[in-house]
CSV table of C-alpha atoms and ligand atoms in Angstrom, one decimal:
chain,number,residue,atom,x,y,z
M,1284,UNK,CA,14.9,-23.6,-51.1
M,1285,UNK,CA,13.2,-20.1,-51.6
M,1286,UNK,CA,10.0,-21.3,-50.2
M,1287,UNK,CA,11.7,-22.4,-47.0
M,1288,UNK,CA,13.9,-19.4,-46.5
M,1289,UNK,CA,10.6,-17.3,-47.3
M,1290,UNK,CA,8.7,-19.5,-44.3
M,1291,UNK,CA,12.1,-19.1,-42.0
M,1292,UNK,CA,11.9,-14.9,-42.5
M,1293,UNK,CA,8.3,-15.0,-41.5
M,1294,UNK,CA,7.9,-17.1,-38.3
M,1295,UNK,CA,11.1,-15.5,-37.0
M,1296,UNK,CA,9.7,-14.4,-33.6
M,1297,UNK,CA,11.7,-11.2,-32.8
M,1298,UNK,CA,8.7,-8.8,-33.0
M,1299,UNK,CA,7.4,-10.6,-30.4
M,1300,UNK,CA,10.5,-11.1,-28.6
M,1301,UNK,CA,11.2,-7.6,-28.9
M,1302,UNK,CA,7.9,-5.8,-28.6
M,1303,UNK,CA,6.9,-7.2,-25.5
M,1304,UNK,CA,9.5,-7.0,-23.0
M,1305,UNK,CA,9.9,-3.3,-24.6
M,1306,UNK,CA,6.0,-2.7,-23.6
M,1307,UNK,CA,6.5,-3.5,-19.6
M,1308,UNK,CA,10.1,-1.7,-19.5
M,1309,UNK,CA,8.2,1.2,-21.4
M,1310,UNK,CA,5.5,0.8,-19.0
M,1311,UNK,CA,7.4,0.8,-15.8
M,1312,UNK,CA,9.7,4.0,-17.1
M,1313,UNK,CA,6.4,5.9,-18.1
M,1314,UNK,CA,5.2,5.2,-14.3
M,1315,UNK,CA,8.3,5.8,-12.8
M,1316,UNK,CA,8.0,9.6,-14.4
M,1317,UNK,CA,4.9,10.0,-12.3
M,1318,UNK,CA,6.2,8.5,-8.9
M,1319,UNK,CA,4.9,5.1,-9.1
M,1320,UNK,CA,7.6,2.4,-9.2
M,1321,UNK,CA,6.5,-1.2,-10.5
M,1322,UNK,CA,9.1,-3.2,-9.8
M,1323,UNK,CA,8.5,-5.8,-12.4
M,1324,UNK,CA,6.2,-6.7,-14.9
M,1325,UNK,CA,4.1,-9.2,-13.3
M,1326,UNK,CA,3.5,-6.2,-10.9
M,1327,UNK,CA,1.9,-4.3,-13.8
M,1328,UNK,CA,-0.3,-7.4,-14.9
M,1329,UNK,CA,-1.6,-8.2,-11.6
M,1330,UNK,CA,-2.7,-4.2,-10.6
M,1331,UNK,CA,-3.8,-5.0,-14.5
M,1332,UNK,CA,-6.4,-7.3,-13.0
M,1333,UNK,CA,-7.2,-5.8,-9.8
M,1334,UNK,CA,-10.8,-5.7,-9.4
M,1335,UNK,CA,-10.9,-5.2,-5.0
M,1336,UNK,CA,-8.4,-2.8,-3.6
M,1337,UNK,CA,-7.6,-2.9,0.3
M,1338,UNK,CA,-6.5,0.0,2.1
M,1339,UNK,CA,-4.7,0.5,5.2
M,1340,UNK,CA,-5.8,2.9,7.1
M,1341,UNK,CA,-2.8,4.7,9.3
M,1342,UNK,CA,-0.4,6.6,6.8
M,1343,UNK,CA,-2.2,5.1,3.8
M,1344,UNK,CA,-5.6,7.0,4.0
M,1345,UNK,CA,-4.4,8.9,6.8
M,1346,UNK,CA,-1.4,11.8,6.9
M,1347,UNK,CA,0.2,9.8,10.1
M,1348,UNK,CA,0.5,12.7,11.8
M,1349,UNK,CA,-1.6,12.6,14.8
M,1350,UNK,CA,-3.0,15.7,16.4
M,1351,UNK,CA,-2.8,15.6,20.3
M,1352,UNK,CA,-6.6,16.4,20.7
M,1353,UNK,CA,-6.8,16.1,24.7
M,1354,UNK,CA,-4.9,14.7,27.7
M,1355,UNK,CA,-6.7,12.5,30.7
M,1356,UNK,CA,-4.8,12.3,33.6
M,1357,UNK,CA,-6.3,10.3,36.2
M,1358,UNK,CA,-6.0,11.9,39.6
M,1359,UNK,CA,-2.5,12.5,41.1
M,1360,UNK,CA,-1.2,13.3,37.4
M,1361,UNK,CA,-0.5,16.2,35.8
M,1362,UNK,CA,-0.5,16.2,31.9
M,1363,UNK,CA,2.4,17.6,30.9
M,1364,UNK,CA,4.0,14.6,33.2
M,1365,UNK,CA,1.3,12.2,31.3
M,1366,UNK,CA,2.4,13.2,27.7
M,1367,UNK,CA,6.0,13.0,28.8
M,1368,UNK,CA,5.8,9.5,30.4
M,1369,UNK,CA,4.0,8.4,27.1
M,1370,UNK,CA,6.6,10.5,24.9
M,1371,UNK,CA,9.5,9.0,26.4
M,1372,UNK,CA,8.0,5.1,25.9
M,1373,UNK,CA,7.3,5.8,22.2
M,1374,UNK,CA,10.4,6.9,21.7
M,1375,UNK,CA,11.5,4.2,20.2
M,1376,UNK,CA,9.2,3.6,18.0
M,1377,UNK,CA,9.1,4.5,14.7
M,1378,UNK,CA,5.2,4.1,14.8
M,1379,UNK,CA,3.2,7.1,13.2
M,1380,UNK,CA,1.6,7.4,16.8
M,1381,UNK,CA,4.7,7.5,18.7
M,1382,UNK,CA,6.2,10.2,16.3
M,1383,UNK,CA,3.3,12.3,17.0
M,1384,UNK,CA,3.7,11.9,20.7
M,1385,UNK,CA,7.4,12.2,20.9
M,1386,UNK,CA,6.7,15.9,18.7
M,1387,UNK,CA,3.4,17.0,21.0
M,1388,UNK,CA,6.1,16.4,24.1
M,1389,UNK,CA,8.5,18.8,22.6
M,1390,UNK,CA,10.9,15.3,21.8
M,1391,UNK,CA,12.3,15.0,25.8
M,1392,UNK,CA,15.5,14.1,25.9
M,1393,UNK,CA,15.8,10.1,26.1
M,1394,UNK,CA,19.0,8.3,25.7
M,1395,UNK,CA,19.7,7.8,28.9
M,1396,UNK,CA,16.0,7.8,30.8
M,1397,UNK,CA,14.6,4.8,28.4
M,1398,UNK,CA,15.8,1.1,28.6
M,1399,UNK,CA,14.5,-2.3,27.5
M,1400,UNK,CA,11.9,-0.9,24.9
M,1401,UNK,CA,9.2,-3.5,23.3
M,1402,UNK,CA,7.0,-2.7,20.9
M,1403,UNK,CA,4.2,-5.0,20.5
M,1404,UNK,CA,2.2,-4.8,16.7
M,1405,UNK,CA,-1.0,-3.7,17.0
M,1406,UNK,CA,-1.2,-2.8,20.3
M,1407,UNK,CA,1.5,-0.5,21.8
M,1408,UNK,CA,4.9,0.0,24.0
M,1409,UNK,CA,6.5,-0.8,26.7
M,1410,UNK,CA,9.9,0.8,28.5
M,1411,UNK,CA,11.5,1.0,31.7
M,1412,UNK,CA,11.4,4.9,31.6
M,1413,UNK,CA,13.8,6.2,35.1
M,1414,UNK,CA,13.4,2.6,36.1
M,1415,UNK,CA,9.8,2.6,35.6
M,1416,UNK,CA,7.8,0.1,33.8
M,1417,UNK,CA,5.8,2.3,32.1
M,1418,UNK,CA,3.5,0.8,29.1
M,1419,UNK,CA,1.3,3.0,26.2
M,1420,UNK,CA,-1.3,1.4,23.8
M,1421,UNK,CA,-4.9,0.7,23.3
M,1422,UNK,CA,-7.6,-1.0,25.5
M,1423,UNK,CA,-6.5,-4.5,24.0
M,1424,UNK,CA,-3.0,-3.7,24.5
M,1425,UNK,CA,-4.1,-2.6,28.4
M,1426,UNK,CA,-6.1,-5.7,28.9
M,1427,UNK,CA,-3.2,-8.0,28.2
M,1428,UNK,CA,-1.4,-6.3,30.4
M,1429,UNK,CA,-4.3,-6.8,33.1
M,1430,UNK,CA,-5.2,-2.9,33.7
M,1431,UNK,CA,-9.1,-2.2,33.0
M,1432,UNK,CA,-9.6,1.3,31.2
M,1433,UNK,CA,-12.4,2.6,29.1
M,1434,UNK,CA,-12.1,4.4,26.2
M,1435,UNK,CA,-13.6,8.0,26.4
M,1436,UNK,CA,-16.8,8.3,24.4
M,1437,UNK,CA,-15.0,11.1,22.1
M,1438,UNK,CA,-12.3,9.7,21.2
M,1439,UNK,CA,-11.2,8.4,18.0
M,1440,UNK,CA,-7.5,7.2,18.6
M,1441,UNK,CA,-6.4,6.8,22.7
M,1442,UNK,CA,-3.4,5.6,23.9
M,1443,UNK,CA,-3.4,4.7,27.7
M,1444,UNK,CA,-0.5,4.5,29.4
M,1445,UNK,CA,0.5,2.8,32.7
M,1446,UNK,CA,3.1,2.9,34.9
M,1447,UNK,CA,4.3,-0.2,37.0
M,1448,UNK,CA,1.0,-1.5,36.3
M,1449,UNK,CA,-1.3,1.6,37.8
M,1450,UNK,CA,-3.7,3.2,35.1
M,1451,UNK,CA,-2.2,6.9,35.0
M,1452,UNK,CA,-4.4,8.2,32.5
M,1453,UNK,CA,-5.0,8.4,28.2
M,1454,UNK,CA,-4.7,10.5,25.2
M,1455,UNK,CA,-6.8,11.4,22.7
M,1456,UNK,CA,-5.7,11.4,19.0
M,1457,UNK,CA,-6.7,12.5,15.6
M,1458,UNK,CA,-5.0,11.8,12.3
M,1459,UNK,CA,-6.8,13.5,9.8
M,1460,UNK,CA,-7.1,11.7,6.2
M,1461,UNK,CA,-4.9,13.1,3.0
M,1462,UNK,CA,-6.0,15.4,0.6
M,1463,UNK,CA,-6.7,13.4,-1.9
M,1464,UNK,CA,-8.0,10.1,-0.1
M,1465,UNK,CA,-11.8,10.7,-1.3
M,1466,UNK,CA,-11.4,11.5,-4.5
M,1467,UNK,CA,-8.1,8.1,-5.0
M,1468,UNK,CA,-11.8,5.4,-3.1
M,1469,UNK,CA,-13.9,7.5,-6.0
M,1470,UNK,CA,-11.6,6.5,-8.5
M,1471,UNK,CA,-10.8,3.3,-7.8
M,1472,UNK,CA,-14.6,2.3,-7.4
M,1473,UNK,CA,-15.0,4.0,-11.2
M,1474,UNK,CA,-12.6,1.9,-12.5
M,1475,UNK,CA,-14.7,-1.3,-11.3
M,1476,UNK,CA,-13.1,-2.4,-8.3
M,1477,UNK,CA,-14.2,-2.4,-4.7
M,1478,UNK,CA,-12.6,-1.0,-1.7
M,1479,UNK,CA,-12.8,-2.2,1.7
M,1480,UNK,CA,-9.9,-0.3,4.5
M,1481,UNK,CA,-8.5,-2.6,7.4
M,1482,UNK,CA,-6.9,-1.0,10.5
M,1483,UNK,CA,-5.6,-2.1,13.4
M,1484,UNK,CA,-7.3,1.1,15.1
M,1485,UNK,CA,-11.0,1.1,17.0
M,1486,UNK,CA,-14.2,0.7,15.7
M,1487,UNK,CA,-14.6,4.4,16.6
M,1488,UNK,CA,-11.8,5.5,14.5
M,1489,UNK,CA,-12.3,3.6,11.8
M,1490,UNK,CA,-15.8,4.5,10.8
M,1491,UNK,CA,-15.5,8.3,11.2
M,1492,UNK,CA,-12.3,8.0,8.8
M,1493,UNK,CA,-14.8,5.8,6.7
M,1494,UNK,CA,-17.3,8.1,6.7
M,1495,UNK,CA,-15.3,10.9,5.3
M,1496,UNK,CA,-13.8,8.9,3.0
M,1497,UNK,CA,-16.8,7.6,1.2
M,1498,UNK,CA,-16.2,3.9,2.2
M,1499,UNK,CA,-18.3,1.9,2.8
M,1500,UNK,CA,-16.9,-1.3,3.8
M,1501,UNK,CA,-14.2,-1.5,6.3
M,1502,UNK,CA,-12.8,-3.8,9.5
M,1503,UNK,CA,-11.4,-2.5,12.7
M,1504,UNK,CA,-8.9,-3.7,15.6
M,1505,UNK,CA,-7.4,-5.8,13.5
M,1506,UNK,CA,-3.5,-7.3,14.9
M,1507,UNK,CA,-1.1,-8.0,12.0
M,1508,UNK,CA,-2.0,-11.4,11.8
M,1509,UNK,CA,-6.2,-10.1,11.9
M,1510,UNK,CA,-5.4,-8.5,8.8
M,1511,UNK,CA,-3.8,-11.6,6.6
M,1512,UNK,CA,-7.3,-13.1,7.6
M,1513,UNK,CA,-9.5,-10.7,6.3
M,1514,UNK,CA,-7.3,-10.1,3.3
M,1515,UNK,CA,-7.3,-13.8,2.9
M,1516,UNK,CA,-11.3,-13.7,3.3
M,1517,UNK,CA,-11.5,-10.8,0.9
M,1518,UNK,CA,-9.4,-12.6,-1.8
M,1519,UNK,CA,-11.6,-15.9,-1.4
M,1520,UNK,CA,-14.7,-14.1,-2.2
M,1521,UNK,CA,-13.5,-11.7,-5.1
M,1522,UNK,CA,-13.2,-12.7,-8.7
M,1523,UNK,CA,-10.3,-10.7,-9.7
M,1524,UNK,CA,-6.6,-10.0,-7.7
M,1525,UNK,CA,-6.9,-8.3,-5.2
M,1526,UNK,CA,-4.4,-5.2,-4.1
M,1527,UNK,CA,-3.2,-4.2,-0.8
M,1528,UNK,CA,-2.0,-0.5,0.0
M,1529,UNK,CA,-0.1,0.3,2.8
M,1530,UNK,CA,2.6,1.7,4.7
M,1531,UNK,CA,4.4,-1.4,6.2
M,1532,UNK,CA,3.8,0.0,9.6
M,1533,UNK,CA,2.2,-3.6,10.8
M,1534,UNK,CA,1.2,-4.9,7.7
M,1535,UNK,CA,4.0,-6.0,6.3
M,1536,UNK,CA,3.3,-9.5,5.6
M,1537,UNK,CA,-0.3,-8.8,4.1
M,1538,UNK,CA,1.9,-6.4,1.5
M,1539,UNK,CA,3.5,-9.5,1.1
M,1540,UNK,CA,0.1,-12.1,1.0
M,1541,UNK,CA,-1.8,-10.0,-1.6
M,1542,UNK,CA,-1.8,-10.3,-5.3
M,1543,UNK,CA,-0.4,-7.2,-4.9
M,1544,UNK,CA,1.3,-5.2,-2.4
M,1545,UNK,CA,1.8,-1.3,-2.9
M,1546,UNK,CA,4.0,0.5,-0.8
M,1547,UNK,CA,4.1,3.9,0.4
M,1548,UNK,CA,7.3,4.8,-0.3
M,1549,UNK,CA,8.4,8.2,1.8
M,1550,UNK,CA,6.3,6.9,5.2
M,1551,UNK,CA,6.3,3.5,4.8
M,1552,UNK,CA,9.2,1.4,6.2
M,1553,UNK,CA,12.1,-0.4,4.5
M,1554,UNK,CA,9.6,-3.8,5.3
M,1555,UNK,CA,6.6,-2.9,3.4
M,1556,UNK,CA,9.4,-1.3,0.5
M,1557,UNK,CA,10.5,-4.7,0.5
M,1558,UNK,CA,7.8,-6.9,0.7
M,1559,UNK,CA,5.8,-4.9,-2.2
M,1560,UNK,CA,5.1,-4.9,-5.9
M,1561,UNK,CA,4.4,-1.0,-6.3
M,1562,UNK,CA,6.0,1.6,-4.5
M,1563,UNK,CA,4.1,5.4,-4.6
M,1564,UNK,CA,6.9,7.5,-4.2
M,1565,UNK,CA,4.8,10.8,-2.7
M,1566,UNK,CA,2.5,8.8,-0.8
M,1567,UNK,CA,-0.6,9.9,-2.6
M,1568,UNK,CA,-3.2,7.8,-2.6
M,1569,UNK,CA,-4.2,9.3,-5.9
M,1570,UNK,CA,-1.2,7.5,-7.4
M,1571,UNK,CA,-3.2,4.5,-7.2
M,1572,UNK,CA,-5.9,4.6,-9.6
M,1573,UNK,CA,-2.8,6.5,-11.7
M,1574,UNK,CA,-1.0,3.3,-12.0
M,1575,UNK,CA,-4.1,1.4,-12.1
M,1576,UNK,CA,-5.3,3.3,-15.3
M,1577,UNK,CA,-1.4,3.2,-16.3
M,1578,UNK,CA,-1.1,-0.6,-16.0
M,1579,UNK,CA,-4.5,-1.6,-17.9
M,1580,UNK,CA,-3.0,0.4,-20.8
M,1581,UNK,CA,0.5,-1.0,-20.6
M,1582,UNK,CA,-1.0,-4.4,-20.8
M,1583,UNK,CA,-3.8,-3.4,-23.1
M,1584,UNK,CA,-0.3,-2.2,-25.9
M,1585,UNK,CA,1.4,-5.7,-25.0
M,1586,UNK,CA,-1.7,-7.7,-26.0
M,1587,UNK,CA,-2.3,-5.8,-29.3
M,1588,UNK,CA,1.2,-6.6,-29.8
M,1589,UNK,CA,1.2,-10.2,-29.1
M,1590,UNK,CA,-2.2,-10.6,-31.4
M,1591,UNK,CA,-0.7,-8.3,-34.3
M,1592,UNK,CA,2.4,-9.8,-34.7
M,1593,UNK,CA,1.5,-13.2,-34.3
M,1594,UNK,CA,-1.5,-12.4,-36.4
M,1595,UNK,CA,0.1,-11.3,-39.2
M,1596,UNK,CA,2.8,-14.1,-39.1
M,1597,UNK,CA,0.1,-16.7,-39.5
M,1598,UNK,CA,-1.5,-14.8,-42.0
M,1599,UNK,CA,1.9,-14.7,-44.3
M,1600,UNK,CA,2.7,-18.0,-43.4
M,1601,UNK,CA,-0.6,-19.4,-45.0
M,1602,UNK,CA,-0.3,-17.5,-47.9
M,1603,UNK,CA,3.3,-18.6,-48.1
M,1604,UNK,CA,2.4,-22.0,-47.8
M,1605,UNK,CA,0.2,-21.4,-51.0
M,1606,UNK,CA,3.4,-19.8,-52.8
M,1607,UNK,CA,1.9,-15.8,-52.7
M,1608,UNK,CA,5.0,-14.5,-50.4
M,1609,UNK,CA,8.3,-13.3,-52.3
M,1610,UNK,CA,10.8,-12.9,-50.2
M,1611,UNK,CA,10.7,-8.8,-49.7
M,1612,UNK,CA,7.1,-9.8,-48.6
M,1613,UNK,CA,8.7,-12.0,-45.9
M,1614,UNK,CA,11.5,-9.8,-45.0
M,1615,UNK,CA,7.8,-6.8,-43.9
M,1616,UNK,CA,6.1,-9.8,-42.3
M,1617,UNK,CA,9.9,-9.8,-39.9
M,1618,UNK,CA,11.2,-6.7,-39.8
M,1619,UNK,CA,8.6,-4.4,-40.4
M,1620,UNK,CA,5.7,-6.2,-38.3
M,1621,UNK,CA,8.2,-5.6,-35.9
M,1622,UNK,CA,9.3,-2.0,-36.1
M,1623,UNK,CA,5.5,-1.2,-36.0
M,1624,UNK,CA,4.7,-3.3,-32.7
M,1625,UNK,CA,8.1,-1.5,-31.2
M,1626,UNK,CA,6.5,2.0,-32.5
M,1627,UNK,CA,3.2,0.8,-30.5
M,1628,UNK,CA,5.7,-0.3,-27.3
M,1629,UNK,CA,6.6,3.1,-26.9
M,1630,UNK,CA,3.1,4.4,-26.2
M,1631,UNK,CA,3.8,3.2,-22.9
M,1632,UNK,CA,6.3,5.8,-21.8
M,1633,UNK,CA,3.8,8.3,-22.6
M,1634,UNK,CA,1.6,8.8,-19.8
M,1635,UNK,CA,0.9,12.7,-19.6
M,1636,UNK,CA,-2.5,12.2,-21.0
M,1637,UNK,CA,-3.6,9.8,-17.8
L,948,LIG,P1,-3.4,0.7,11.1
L,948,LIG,O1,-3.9,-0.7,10.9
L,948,LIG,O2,-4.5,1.7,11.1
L,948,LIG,O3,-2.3,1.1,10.2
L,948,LIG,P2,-1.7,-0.2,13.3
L,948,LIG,O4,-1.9,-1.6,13.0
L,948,LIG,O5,-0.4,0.4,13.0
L,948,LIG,O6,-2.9,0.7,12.6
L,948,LIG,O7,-2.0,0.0,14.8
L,948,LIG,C1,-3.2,-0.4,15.4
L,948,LIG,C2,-3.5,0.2,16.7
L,948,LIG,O8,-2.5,-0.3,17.7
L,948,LIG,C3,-3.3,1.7,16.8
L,948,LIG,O9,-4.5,2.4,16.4
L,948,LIG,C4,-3.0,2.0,18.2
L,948,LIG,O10,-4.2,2.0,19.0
L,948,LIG,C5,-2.2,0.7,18.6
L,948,LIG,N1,-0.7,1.0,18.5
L,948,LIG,C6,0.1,0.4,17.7
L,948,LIG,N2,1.4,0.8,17.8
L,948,LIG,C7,1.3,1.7,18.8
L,948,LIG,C8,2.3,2.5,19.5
L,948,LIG,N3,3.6,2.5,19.1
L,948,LIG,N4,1.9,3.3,20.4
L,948,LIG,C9,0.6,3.4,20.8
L,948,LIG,N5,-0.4,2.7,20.2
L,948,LIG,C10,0.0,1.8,19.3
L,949,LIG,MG1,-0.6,1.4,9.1
């Protein structure tokens, strides 16, 4: 009888059953102290494993906020009425572009000027602005529509806009990356994984932000669905998971097709909110190698948990097989095993030192 209430003591599981749940709730509180919110353990295990991460490059790299750099009118146009026309369109949109616009216009007065407002992803707007079909977007957007229009040699980011199907004229953006955009790719690539950015904008655009980012792999004029592909592409030919950042401003369902999605979570919209895994709180893309590092150690404590305690029940469990355990033996291999891996659990909600 002692020799089987010494073996019950022993292989009584709660320092695993304790410990480990205890290690992700500890991790996910420790990261939620430095404005990254995992929203579940198999969030921290799969950023664990990350070995590509995919930026977005609008609001994720970029601040969103987009500089009116120069206005083209085409003949018969004056600008102010050009940046008006295109303020007034976007004003529905809650697309970092159209905020910019709707700000550089001094935010005209629109209630009752815009109806029947469509926004298609990837490409634009369209309103009836004073009765007036009048549609802003890029080239592709433009050539759907059927209007030919170039984009100005100097440009990074244009919007053209239309109006009852006459070209009127473009703008010329710029969106200038966040502070700390270089130094989050830097990062990321020291920690072993690769970065690639996808965005919906033009070639143009997308390499100068490239270039002063550091990256060099990237994809431009992607549509929503352009970018499930390439993520799907990217995840074929990668070992490890792969991660997605971004602000749910049209890639929503790629946050949601990753391993992992990671929201911005003071720009980005409800959707992406939803649809991810991690949510940065500040939007600071410097956050992500944080809760990268802060993940690999949260599942680094688990594992030494799982392989101590189950260790050192094995161990006592031979030895009580053999008849060397007493009983106050067994009662250390239970409860103290697991005071020692909930001790080493708590590591986790200490995350000053990364
Ligand atoms: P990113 O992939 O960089 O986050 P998006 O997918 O949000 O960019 O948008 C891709 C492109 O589609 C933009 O660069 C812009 O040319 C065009 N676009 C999308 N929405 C709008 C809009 N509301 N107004 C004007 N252009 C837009
Ligand atoms: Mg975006």
């Amino acid at each position: 009888i002692e020799s089987a209430l010494t073996f019950l003591v022993i292989s009584c599981p709660c320092a695993l059953v304790i410990s480990v749940p205890l290690g992700f709730f500890g991790g996910m509180g420790g990261a939620s102290t430095r404005g990254v919110l995992f929203k579940g353990a198999a969030g921290i295990e799969a950023l664990a494993g990350t070995r590509c991460v995919v930026f977005d490059k609008t609001g994720t790299l970029t601040g969103g906020e987009f500089e009116v750099r120069a206005v083209r009118p085409e003949p018969g146009t004056s600008s102010e009425r050009l940046l008006e026309l295109a303020a007034l369109a976007e004003s529905w949109s809650n697309h970092p572009i159209s905020r910019s616009l709707v700000e550089a216009a001094g935010a005209p007065e629109a209630r009752e000027r815009v109806t029947q407002a469509h926004e298609e992803q990837g490409g634009g707007v369209s309103a009836r602005v004073d009765g007036k079909l009048v549609c802003a977007g890029n080239r592709r957007y433009m050539r759907k529509l059927g209007i030919t229009c170039e984009d100005p040699e100097d440009a990074a980011t244009v919007v053209h806009l239309a109006e009852d199907g006459a070209y009127l004229g473009c703008i010329l953006l710029a969106d200038a990356p966040k502070p700390g955009a270089k130094a989050a790719a830097a990062a990321v690539e020291a920690l072993g994984a690769s970065v690639v950015m996808l965005t919906g904008d033009s070639e143009r655009a997308a390499r100068l932000t490239a270039e002063e980012l550091g990256i060099t792999r990237y994809e431009a004029g992607l549509l929503p669905g352009g970018k499930v592909e390439a993520l799907e592409k990217l995840m074929a030919e990668n070992r490890g998971l792969t991660a997605f950042v971004g602000d749910g401003v049209n890639d929503a369902p790629v946050l949601a097709r990753a391993d992992v999605g990671v929201a911005m979570g003071a720009l980005g919209s409800d959707a992406a909110i939803e649809a991810a895994d991690v949510v940065i709180m500040d939007d600071d893309p410097a956050k992500l190698p944080l809760a990268m590092r802060l993940s690999r150690r949260c599942m680094g404590i688990v594992r030494a948990n799982i392989v101590f305690a189950i260790g050192v029940k094995l161990a006592f469990l031979a030895l009580g097989a053999l008849g060397a355990v007493s009983m106050s033996m067994a009662i250390f291999a239970d409860v103290g095993v697991m005071v020692l891996a909930v001790m080493n659990s708590m590591r986790t909600l200490r995350t000053r030192a990364l």
